[in-house]
Amino acid sequence: MPVACVMNVLRWLVRRCRRRLLKGNMSVFKANGRTQWVKNINGEFPLRTGLDYDLANDGEDRRKASCWAFLCQDTAVSDTTEETASPDLSEDGMSEGSRVDGPPQPRTIFHALHYTFEELRRILPELALKGFDAVQIPPAHISPQGDLRRSWFLRYQPLSYQDIDPALGGAEGLWRLCEEAADFRIIVIADCVFNHMAVVASCQEWQQAQWDGGKMEELQQRLDHTFGPHLNRHDFQWPWICLENEKWDDPHYMFEGWGCGEWSELSCSEKVISQHMGHLQQLLDCGVKGVRLDAAKHMRPQHVGRYVDFVQDQGGFVYAEVLSMDKQLHSQYEKLGKGVPSTDFALAASLVKAWRQENGGQAATQLQAIDHLGSHAVQFVRNHDTMFNEGPICGIDWANAEEAALAWAYLIAKNEGSLLIHQDDIHPPIVQAALAFRSDLSSVAVSASPYPLKTELVAWPPPSYETLSMLLTLADCPVGLAVFNLSSKQQRLEVPWSLEDFGVHEVRAGNNEALGGHLAARSARFFLLESAAPVPNPDVQYMTLFYFSTWEHPHIHFCVDHAWTAAPGWALRKSEKPAVRGIKIPRNGGRWWRVDVPLRAGPVEFVLNDGRGSWDNHPSSRGNYVAEMPGLHILVDKSLASLCL
């Protein structure tokens, strides 16, 4: 397998150099399964369609082309051409501007929130077999005593930073855990709560103290008694402000205030920071190699930066919990030190919407439209905040591990970035299979570094589109395949690639299996692929549509093989303007949208709608637009333009 991948790396480099040497106005495309050369009109670039053809994001040479003509509805369309991974990512699988240059980032983190150090130490062999390369322990400072599961929130209420909590196993227990974890190539990540300390009074009591001096003195004495002698009332944030509702993310309050009116919010002073630095040093001395900074968004970035520099200067990994959907807010922390990943709540919220769909096409369009932090972030389907706090956080409201299992299987199998998986979520069988798949692919990717895994996600088969197929390639060498059934019924397993010449091994099946059979309802299957061949010839082609509209949520309702999608159809995703000439845009505003419809062959009959009952129909009596063949199309003001060769 490694030899085959190395050979394909060389083939890939040869093809890449050959493309760069092409200077004539010739282009290659596939028609009827054969590669052909054709003349472009005023163009000097290889024509591509589908998921790899993004007129908005391609290079300068492609921007100079004007092979599109603003034509009438019945203009012929070109066939599909080269297809690789999604264009929304750079060649290394990360979005532009999202690189983190800090210490090595773990790939798969087991969140052991309810374990003592000794309990966690005993399951290290099992975690290593499942592919985990990091474990995140509960906050290790001294906290109020309580059951680690029923009273988990007490771990996030520090009483003292002077010692490692004996209730978890103390410094000796943590040292033993780190020592044995290192033998399994697992790092230990400590959870550090530096924004606030334990609750000493309710929000109502603090509100009363704002006008009752006697009450204020009583509460401040509680601070002195609870946190003395190392800290006292003067080490907390004054004036007292309750961070609730609009103040939770309001830029005038986000760094100053008492969370929910109850957290004993610490001030940023050298005295307080020295206490925290002492705690960090204890953790590092025990062998901890990573740190999570809890409630980071409630601390000023320069304050958080002190901790980041301290840990990174000693070779440690740091990530920040930023409980927000605001990418701009996250960016203030990501740029600290040598780079700080943060928690991607926007991705988790989007996964809820996508994986509650029962149709692969609808899910695929939502997954392609996700505007998340990037592969450098710490990703999850749900975490302890969304699992155990009252009410949904950021719309993340999975009922249990079983309901979230299919979304977890997708995120794990995608093999991208760092995953944080709570201990309760690893038990469903498809999650177990996905972890084994991720572990096997990680070994392949490491052996072929620096070539990253690329992913292509396709809804299949038409016209039902009940399943999602995900092909993972390494330097044009297919190495993995995952197939997901989103429907509530059993489905026949079909994939949009010709894989007859590939060795196929189903993960957790124990032997070589041919692609085939069925997928149980709301389930997934995972396969490792082995062959010296490059990327297989796809059975899939695409009808790619760029659409200009003032609608906020446009959808395409279309017909393939005499079967229509369920209204309103598939959601379009935001896009930049196609880099073509001669497009007249209406003056009443609007923006560009895009959708890629996978097909075996044309035509596609379709209409657009806003998802709320308003429709964009063809002005003729037939009422529907028609794309006669797979290819590229632009629809503006009821005029459909198609690729002209």
XYZ file of C-alpha atoms in Angstrom:
645
model
C 0.000 0.000 0.000
C 2.737 2.614 0.845
C 4.549 1.720 -2.411
C 1.359 2.229 -4.407
C 0.771 5.624 -2.802
C 4.377 6.724 -3.477
C 3.991 5.755 -7.141
C 0.788 7.765 -7.346
C 2.486 10.758 -5.717
C 5.007 10.660 -8.576
C 2.231 10.347 -11.166
C 0.433 13.289 -9.557
C 3.568 15.458 -9.727
C 4.078 14.573 -13.407
C 0.475 15.463 -14.243
C 0.720 18.720 -12.307
C 3.900 19.772 -14.145
C 2.367 18.768 -17.468
C -0.681 20.966 -16.817
C 1.493 23.972 -16.024
C 3.332 23.516 -19.330
C 0.145 23.721 -21.359
C 0.104 27.129 -23.003
C -2.114 26.578 -26.006
C -5.806 27.291 -25.987
C -6.630 23.618 -25.525
C -8.648 21.937 -22.787
C -9.271 18.393 -21.711
C -12.649 16.982 -20.780
C -14.317 13.602 -20.458
C -17.052 12.525 -22.804
C -18.558 9.040 -22.889
C -15.801 7.869 -20.534
C -12.934 8.985 -22.812
C -10.512 11.901 -22.451
C -10.713 14.335 -25.378
C -9.061 17.616 -26.337
C -11.163 20.529 -27.564
C -10.682 24.188 -28.423
C -11.851 26.785 -25.903
C -13.359 30.079 -26.922
C -10.956 32.814 -25.775
C -9.644 30.564 -23.020
C -6.337 29.077 -21.905
C -7.281 26.728 -19.074
C -8.484 23.152 -18.527
C -12.251 23.075 -18.201
C -13.595 21.373 -15.086
C -17.027 21.093 -13.562
C -18.699 19.733 -10.478
C -17.221 20.079 -7.022
C -13.781 21.060 -8.348
C -14.914 23.789 -10.748
C -15.266 27.041 -8.844
C -15.158 30.021 -11.178
C -15.095 32.314 -8.187
C -12.009 30.860 -6.531
C -9.709 29.607 -9.282
C -6.386 31.155 -10.277
C -5.635 34.253 -12.315
C -5.297 32.344 -15.606
C -8.781 31.034 -15.207
C -10.132 34.464 -14.347
C -8.903 35.758 -17.716
C -11.064 33.298 -19.574
C -14.341 34.211 -21.183
C -15.551 30.889 -22.512
C -19.000 31.566 -21.101
C -21.566 33.364 -23.204
C -24.789 34.723 -21.816
C -27.054 32.531 -23.901
C -30.656 31.470 -24.222
C -32.314 28.581 -22.395
C -31.718 25.927 -25.063
C -27.952 26.356 -25.470
C -26.004 23.060 -25.360
C -23.884 22.265 -22.326
C -20.445 20.621 -22.136
C -19.923 17.226 -20.556
C -18.175 16.904 -17.203
C -14.415 16.880 -16.821
C -11.758 16.298 -14.181
C -13.152 15.937 -10.686
C -11.196 16.064 -7.449
C -11.946 17.415 -3.988
C -14.030 20.406 -2.956
C -12.533 23.759 -4.030
C -13.428 25.424 -0.759
C -10.233 24.090 0.809
C -6.614 24.707 -0.056
C -4.384 21.823 -1.120
C -3.507 20.955 2.465
C -7.149 20.605 3.434
C -7.321 23.857 5.417
C -9.114 27.056 4.505
C -6.953 30.047 3.706
C -5.804 32.013 6.726
C -6.637 29.198 9.122
C -3.206 27.706 9.766
C -1.955 27.170 13.300
C 1.842 27.045 13.689
C 1.970 26.105 17.366
C 2.936 22.773 18.961
C 1.617 19.553 17.364
C -2.156 19.373 17.600
C -3.751 16.086 18.741
C -6.207 14.497 16.321
C -8.635 12.568 18.512
C -9.225 13.677 22.135
C -11.131 11.567 24.662
C -12.938 13.857 27.127
C -12.766 11.971 30.439
C -14.913 14.448 32.393
C -16.264 11.880 34.852
C -13.077 9.858 35.500
C -10.520 9.994 38.280
C -6.889 9.690 37.247
C -6.737 6.042 38.298
C -9.951 5.120 36.462
C -8.637 6.794 33.330
C -5.233 5.111 33.645
C -6.898 1.683 33.561
C -8.586 2.290 30.198
C -5.528 3.736 28.397
C -4.883 0.506 26.425
C -8.456 0.510 25.135
C -8.275 4.187 24.163
C -5.018 3.612 22.302
C -6.599 0.755 20.330
C -9.457 3.058 19.340
C -7.004 5.605 17.960
C -7.148 8.291 20.637
C -3.936 10.292 20.895
C -5.040 12.582 23.755
C -7.170 12.475 26.900
C -8.672 15.560 28.532
C -8.974 15.260 32.309
C -11.446 17.106 34.603
C -10.244 20.444 36.023
C -7.535 19.416 38.508
C -7.582 22.362 40.934
C -9.238 22.012 44.341
C -13.021 22.124 43.906
C -16.112 21.579 46.062
C -16.591 17.860 46.583
C -19.356 16.038 44.733
C -20.079 13.141 42.404
C -18.037 13.498 39.224
C -21.082 12.776 37.063
C -24.135 14.175 38.868
C -22.212 17.228 40.106
C -19.813 17.636 37.167
C -20.263 21.428 37.248
C -18.477 21.614 40.618
C -15.218 20.817 38.817
C -15.596 24.210 37.109
C -15.774 26.071 40.442
C -12.204 26.407 41.752
C -11.558 26.855 45.469
C -7.756 26.881 45.284
C -4.968 26.523 42.736
C -2.360 25.458 45.290
C -2.640 21.698 44.804
C -3.809 18.986 42.406
C -7.123 17.803 43.861
C -6.701 14.607 45.944
C -10.301 13.703 45.033
C -9.053 13.028 41.485
C -5.841 11.325 42.567
C -3.542 14.180 43.498
C -0.211 15.070 41.917
C 1.099 11.525 42.241
C -1.941 10.063 40.489
C -1.662 12.607 37.680
C 2.058 11.856 37.281
C 1.330 8.116 36.972
C -1.404 8.793 34.425
C 0.873 10.986 32.274
C 3.706 8.450 32.526
C 1.588 5.533 31.308
C -0.230 7.636 28.709
C 3.134 8.520 27.157
C 3.839 4.782 26.743
C 0.720 4.633 24.537
C 1.660 7.853 22.695
C -1.287 9.618 24.313
C -0.888 13.124 25.699
C -2.806 14.407 28.732
C -4.686 17.718 28.388
C -5.596 19.596 31.567
C -8.779 21.682 31.793
C -7.957 25.046 33.424
C -10.608 27.373 34.868
C -8.936 30.766 35.280
C -11.814 33.124 34.504
C -13.698 32.637 37.777
C -13.863 30.715 41.035
C -16.586 28.928 42.984
C -20.061 30.361 43.495
C -20.501 31.916 46.956
C -23.886 33.585 46.417
C -26.836 33.527 44.040
C -27.478 36.154 41.394
C -30.401 37.453 43.466
C -28.137 37.963 46.485
C -25.619 39.920 44.416
C -28.412 42.029 42.941
C -29.628 42.857 46.465
C -26.075 43.777 47.473
C -25.950 46.490 44.812
C -28.199 48.721 46.980
C -27.713 47.064 50.397
C -24.247 47.840 51.805
C -24.644 45.367 54.635
C -25.414 42.576 52.192
C -22.413 43.514 50.066
C -20.120 43.288 53.089
C -21.587 39.879 53.976
C -20.942 38.527 50.486
C -17.450 39.939 50.296
C -16.656 38.286 53.624
C -17.740 35.021 52.022
C -15.157 35.612 49.297
C -12.466 36.227 51.932
C -13.417 33.112 53.895
C -13.868 30.780 50.895
C -10.698 31.670 48.973
C -8.368 32.909 51.691
C -5.590 33.138 52.549
C -4.294 33.083 48.968
C -7.054 35.284 47.478
C -9.528 37.802 48.926
C -12.294 40.197 47.896
C -9.852 42.567 46.210
C -8.886 39.910 43.665
C -12.334 39.836 42.051
C -13.925 41.880 39.285
C -15.785 45.020 40.398
C -18.311 46.419 39.773
C -20.499 43.342 39.757
C -22.240 42.883 36.388
C -24.544 40.014 35.501
C -23.687 38.568 32.067
C -27.019 37.400 30.724
C -29.061 37.668 27.510
C -27.634 40.311 25.155
C -24.700 41.038 27.486
C -23.375 37.490 27.085
C -21.830 38.328 23.701
C -22.061 42.110 23.734
C -18.613 43.545 22.925
C -18.912 46.120 25.733
C -19.348 43.396 28.351
C -17.907 40.152 26.982
C -14.633 40.432 28.916
C -15.912 41.986 32.152
C -18.689 40.629 34.333
C -19.925 37.724 36.420
C -21.236 34.860 34.321
C -24.940 34.300 35.065
C -24.454 36.754 37.933
C -23.049 33.937 40.113
C -19.514 33.136 38.941
C -16.970 34.718 41.257
C -15.199 36.581 38.453
C -11.459 37.087 38.990
C -9.734 40.326 38.077
C -6.628 40.357 35.919
C -3.793 41.176 38.310
C -0.248 39.959 38.792
C -1.299 38.310 42.048
C -4.068 36.315 40.342
C -1.929 35.426 37.329
C 0.880 34.175 39.580
C -1.599 31.763 41.226
C -2.601 30.470 37.797
C 0.983 30.175 36.583
C 1.815 28.122 39.667
C -1.052 25.749 38.852
C 0.077 25.436 35.233
C 3.602 24.635 36.354
C 2.319 21.895 38.668
C 0.418 20.350 35.768
C 3.397 20.508 33.414
C 5.699 19.057 36.081
C 3.337 16.075 36.368
C 3.735 15.421 32.636
C 0.685 17.232 31.223
C 1.343 18.183 27.580
C -1.752 20.225 26.754
C -4.137 22.772 28.266
C -7.743 23.752 27.623
C -8.584 27.310 28.755
C -12.177 27.340 29.990
C -14.453 30.374 29.403
C -11.708 32.130 27.415
C -14.117 34.536 25.740
C -14.817 36.154 29.128
C -11.150 37.085 29.503
C -9.346 39.713 27.484
C -7.178 38.210 24.711
C -3.984 39.758 26.093
C -4.813 38.161 29.463
C -5.285 34.738 27.846
C -2.092 35.326 25.878
C -0.048 35.229 29.109
C -1.150 31.635 29.739
C -0.712 30.651 26.092
C 2.887 31.876 25.999
C 3.703 30.162 29.302
C 2.494 26.751 28.084
C 3.752 26.992 24.502
C 7.202 28.109 25.653
C 7.442 24.740 27.410
C 6.353 22.845 24.302
C 2.708 22.400 25.339
C -0.462 22.405 23.242
C -3.168 24.989 24.104
C -6.739 25.423 22.922
C -9.402 27.872 24.069
C -13.054 27.325 24.819
C -14.781 30.212 23.045
C -18.503 29.591 23.428
C -19.661 31.730 20.541
C -20.814 31.486 16.915
C -18.942 34.716 16.066
C -15.868 33.969 13.903
C -14.469 37.437 14.569
C -14.526 36.775 18.315
C -12.742 33.449 17.802
C -10.069 35.131 15.681
C -8.995 37.304 18.632
C -7.838 34.173 20.454
C -6.658 32.057 17.514
C -3.871 34.515 16.712
C -2.370 34.433 20.220
C 1.093 32.979 20.769
C 2.054 30.481 18.075
C -1.588 29.887 17.249
C -4.477 28.758 19.449
C -7.284 26.494 18.169
C -10.732 27.277 19.558
C -13.958 25.314 19.948
C -16.095 25.263 16.791
C -19.658 25.727 18.038
C -20.775 26.967 14.603
C -19.810 23.637 13.043
C -21.603 21.676 15.774
C -24.784 23.718 15.301
C -24.688 23.169 11.524
C -24.225 19.416 11.936
C -27.486 19.241 13.891
C -29.412 20.671 10.926
C -27.635 18.582 8.303
C -27.771 15.177 9.991
C -31.397 15.446 11.009
C -32.249 15.359 7.308
C -33.526 12.074 5.893
C -32.203 12.704 2.379
C -28.562 12.610 1.343
C -28.927 15.454 -1.157
C -30.424 17.852 1.354
C -27.748 16.934 3.899
C -24.913 17.289 1.366
C -25.912 20.804 0.336
C -26.074 21.873 3.983
C -22.699 20.291 4.775
C -21.097 22.066 1.793
C -22.528 25.390 2.975
C -21.193 25.185 6.539
C -19.232 28.328 7.420
C -17.055 26.980 10.222
C -13.692 27.887 11.722
C -11.673 25.445 9.620
C -9.789 22.218 10.132
C -7.470 23.859 12.679
C -10.324 24.215 15.197
C -11.336 21.754 17.902
C -14.438 20.092 16.458
C -17.271 18.167 18.066
C -20.875 17.119 17.517
C -21.805 17.831 21.122
C -19.762 18.533 24.254
C -20.384 18.640 27.988
C -21.845 22.165 27.846
C -24.453 21.175 25.259
C -25.106 17.807 26.942
C -25.602 18.757 30.589
C -26.652 22.407 30.801
C -30.321 23.349 30.783
C -31.726 24.359 27.409
C -29.971 24.115 24.034
C -26.700 26.002 23.579
C -26.206 27.460 20.085
C -29.080 25.235 18.904
C -27.121 22.042 19.691
C -29.842 19.888 21.201
C -29.115 16.212 20.521
C -31.217 14.090 22.870
C -28.604 11.364 23.423
C -25.540 9.648 22.009
C -27.588 7.419 19.711
C -29.313 10.358 18.030
C -25.965 12.085 17.473
C -24.174 8.911 16.306
C -24.515 9.417 12.531
C -23.204 12.979 12.759
C -20.296 11.717 14.866
C -19.571 8.951 12.336
C -19.332 11.542 9.547
C -17.110 13.948 11.482
C -14.799 11.151 12.654
C -14.526 9.516 9.218
C -13.838 12.863 7.525
C -10.397 12.618 9.109
C -9.817 16.329 9.477
C -8.622 18.485 12.359
C -8.893 17.770 16.098
C -11.957 16.021 17.494
C -13.097 16.275 21.120
C -15.320 13.294 21.959
C -17.067 13.068 25.323
C -16.776 9.703 27.022
C -20.522 9.023 26.686
C -20.502 9.380 22.888
C -18.027 6.651 21.873
C -20.304 3.654 22.517
C -22.727 3.469 19.507
C -21.492 0.808 17.026
C -21.175 3.175 14.049
C -19.061 5.542 16.172
C -16.815 2.611 17.108
C -16.465 1.678 13.428
C -15.761 5.285 12.456
C -13.018 5.521 15.102
C -11.362 2.373 13.728
C -11.623 3.813 10.195
C -10.073 7.119 11.310
C -7.260 5.317 13.094
C -6.399 3.186 10.042
C -6.478 6.183 7.698
C -4.357 8.232 10.093
C -1.632 5.600 9.827
C -1.768 5.800 6.031
C -1.679 9.617 6.040
C 1.297 9.747 8.422
C 3.281 7.308 6.264
C 2.706 9.509 3.197
C 3.226 12.910 4.848
C 3.202 15.753 3.765
C 0.368 14.798 1.404
C -2.986 15.352 3.163
C -6.136 13.356 2.792
C -8.740 14.930 0.519
C -12.454 14.300 0.709
C -15.205 14.225 -1.883
C -18.798 14.010 -0.635
C -21.551 12.979 -3.066
C -25.289 12.400 -2.564
C -26.197 9.157 -4.340
C -27.870 7.460 -6.176
C -30.155 9.590 -8.349
C -33.006 10.181 -8.342
C -33.669 9.326 -4.668
C -30.333 10.538 -3.215
C -31.006 8.671 0.020
C -27.325 8.062 0.848
C -24.065 10.005 1.104
C -20.795 8.592 -0.232
C -17.465 10.007 0.945
C -14.236 9.115 -0.893
C -10.898 9.894 0.769
C -7.803 10.142 -1.427
C -4.113 10.615 -0.746
C -2.134 12.115 -3.650
C -4.717 10.774 -6.135
C -4.664 7.360 -4.468
C -8.050 6.321 -3.012
C -7.550 5.001 0.500
C -10.966 5.101 2.155
C -14.700 5.119 1.526
C -17.591 5.838 3.893
C -21.259 5.457 2.951
C -24.080 6.903 5.082
C -27.790 6.078 4.960
C -29.791 9.049 6.237
C -33.214 7.567 5.563
C -35.406 5.635 7.980
C -35.421 2.633 5.619
C -32.819 0.095 4.567
C -31.047 1.117 1.350
C -29.038 -0.748 -1.268
C -25.349 0.209 -1.093
C -24.330 2.051 -4.281
C -21.395 4.403 -4.795
C -20.686 6.928 -7.589
C -17.220 5.586 -8.425
C -16.042 2.525 -10.348
C -14.032 0.560 -7.783
C -13.902 -2.894 -9.406
C -10.089 -2.837 -9.595
C -9.623 -1.923 -5.944
C -8.987 -4.147 -2.979
C -11.810 -3.452 -0.499
C -11.707 -4.209 3.215
C -14.704 -3.320 5.351
C -13.610 -1.886 8.685
C -14.694 -4.053 11.634
C -15.979 -6.763 9.283
C -12.818 -8.813 9.806
C -12.295 -9.875 6.184
C -12.275 -8.548 2.621
C -15.738 -7.580 1.471
C -16.992 -6.594 -1.952
C -18.850 -3.322 -2.181
C -22.496 -4.236 -2.136
C -25.264 -5.406 0.096
C -27.380 -2.967 2.058
C -27.205 -0.152 4.566
C -29.435 -0.331 7.620
C -31.592 2.687 8.415
C -29.643 5.674 9.817
C -26.354 3.803 9.670
C -22.959 3.835 7.930
C -20.323 1.458 6.542
C -16.596 2.102 6.190
C -14.099 0.601 3.742
C -10.335 0.746 3.261
C -9.239 0.776 -0.393
C -6.018 -0.547 -1.871
C -4.832 -0.267 -5.467
C -2.004 1.059 -7.610
C -4.565 2.849 -9.765
C -5.181 6.610 -9.506
C -8.572 8.090 -8.631
C -11.249 5.856 -10.199
C -13.345 6.979 -13.125
C -16.476 8.465 -11.611
C -19.934 7.371 -12.586
C -21.051 10.758 -11.287
C -21.340 13.990 -13.284
C -22.632 17.350 -12.059
C -25.106 19.981 -13.040
C -23.487 23.031 -11.428
C -25.720 26.086 -11.162
C -24.728 29.641 -10.214
C -27.837 31.642 -9.308
C -28.189 35.370 -8.606
C -31.041 36.240 -6.235
C -32.234 38.564 -3.479
C -33.616 35.603 -1.532
C -32.010 34.758 1.814
C -32.425 30.976 1.504
C -32.896 29.882 -2.135
C -33.615 26.230 -2.929
C -33.611 24.196 -6.142
C -36.568 21.872 -6.709
C -35.590 19.543 -9.567
C -36.537 16.438 -11.527
C -34.155 13.616 -12.518
C -35.354 10.400 -14.179
C -38.990 11.546 -13.863
C -38.685 11.910 -10.081
C -38.956 15.300 -8.355
C -37.283 16.204 -5.088
C -39.517 16.885 -2.112
C -40.326 20.614 -1.964
C -38.674 22.981 -1.338
C -35.721 20.889 -2.579
C -32.016 21.368 -1.919
C -30.632 24.522 -0.347
C -28.090 26.545 -2.329
C -24.887 27.753 -0.691
C -23.383 31.247 -0.840
C -20.848 31.835 -3.587
C -18.660 34.580 -4.990
C -19.451 36.050 -8.398
C -18.430 33.720 -11.264
C -15.348 35.153 -12.964
C -16.928 35.479 -16.404
C -17.697 38.386 -18.673
C -20.958 39.657 -20.060
C -23.194 38.962 -17.079
C -25.691 41.727 -16.451
C -26.705 41.837 -12.792
C -30.029 43.437 -11.776
C -29.730 46.721 -9.897
C -32.126 45.714 -7.124
C -29.393 43.968 -5.142
C -28.880 40.314 -4.389
C -25.981 37.869 -4.212
C -24.616 34.738 -5.859
C -25.559 31.224 -4.828
C -24.420 27.810 -6.011
C -25.500 24.171 -6.061
C -23.936 20.990 -7.508
C -26.434 18.268 -8.462
C -24.777 14.840 -8.991
C -26.088 12.881 -11.976
C -25.460 9.820 -14.094
C -26.489 11.821 -17.165
C -28.725 14.774 -18.089
C -31.200 16.364 -18.458
C -32.342 18.154 -15.303
C -35.639 20.017 -15.101
C -35.793 22.533 -12.261
C -37.284 25.622 -10.656
C -36.017 27.812 -7.826
C -37.833 28.949 -4.675
C -37.140 30.856 -1.456
C -38.117 27.976 0.826
C -41.248 29.885 1.860
C -43.560 29.550 -1.125
C -42.192 32.069 -3.667
C -41.039 30.522 -6.965
C -38.743 31.448 -9.846
C -40.138 29.728 -12.965
C -39.060 29.844 -16.592
C -41.049 32.575 -18.390
C -42.257 30.163 -21.100
C -45.461 28.199 -20.857
C -43.657 25.088 -19.653
C -42.686 26.932 -16.463
C -39.518 24.923 -15.714
C -35.878 25.524 -16.563
C -34.050 22.676 -18.304
C -30.350 21.827 -18.211
C -30.039 19.448 -21.163
C -26.718 17.968 -20.040
C -24.472 17.963 -16.993
C -22.184 20.967 -16.946
C -22.030 24.576 -15.816
C -24.964 26.976 -15.848
C -25.674 30.543 -14.731
C -29.189 31.787 -14.014
C -29.810 35.520 -13.704
C -33.151 37.278 -14.031
C -34.859 34.267 -15.651
C -32.139 33.819 -18.299
C -30.147 30.589 -18.160
C -26.614 30.592 -19.594
C -24.722 27.392 -20.334
C -21.080 26.574 -21.015
C -20.172 27.171 -24.666
C -17.289 25.272 -26.321
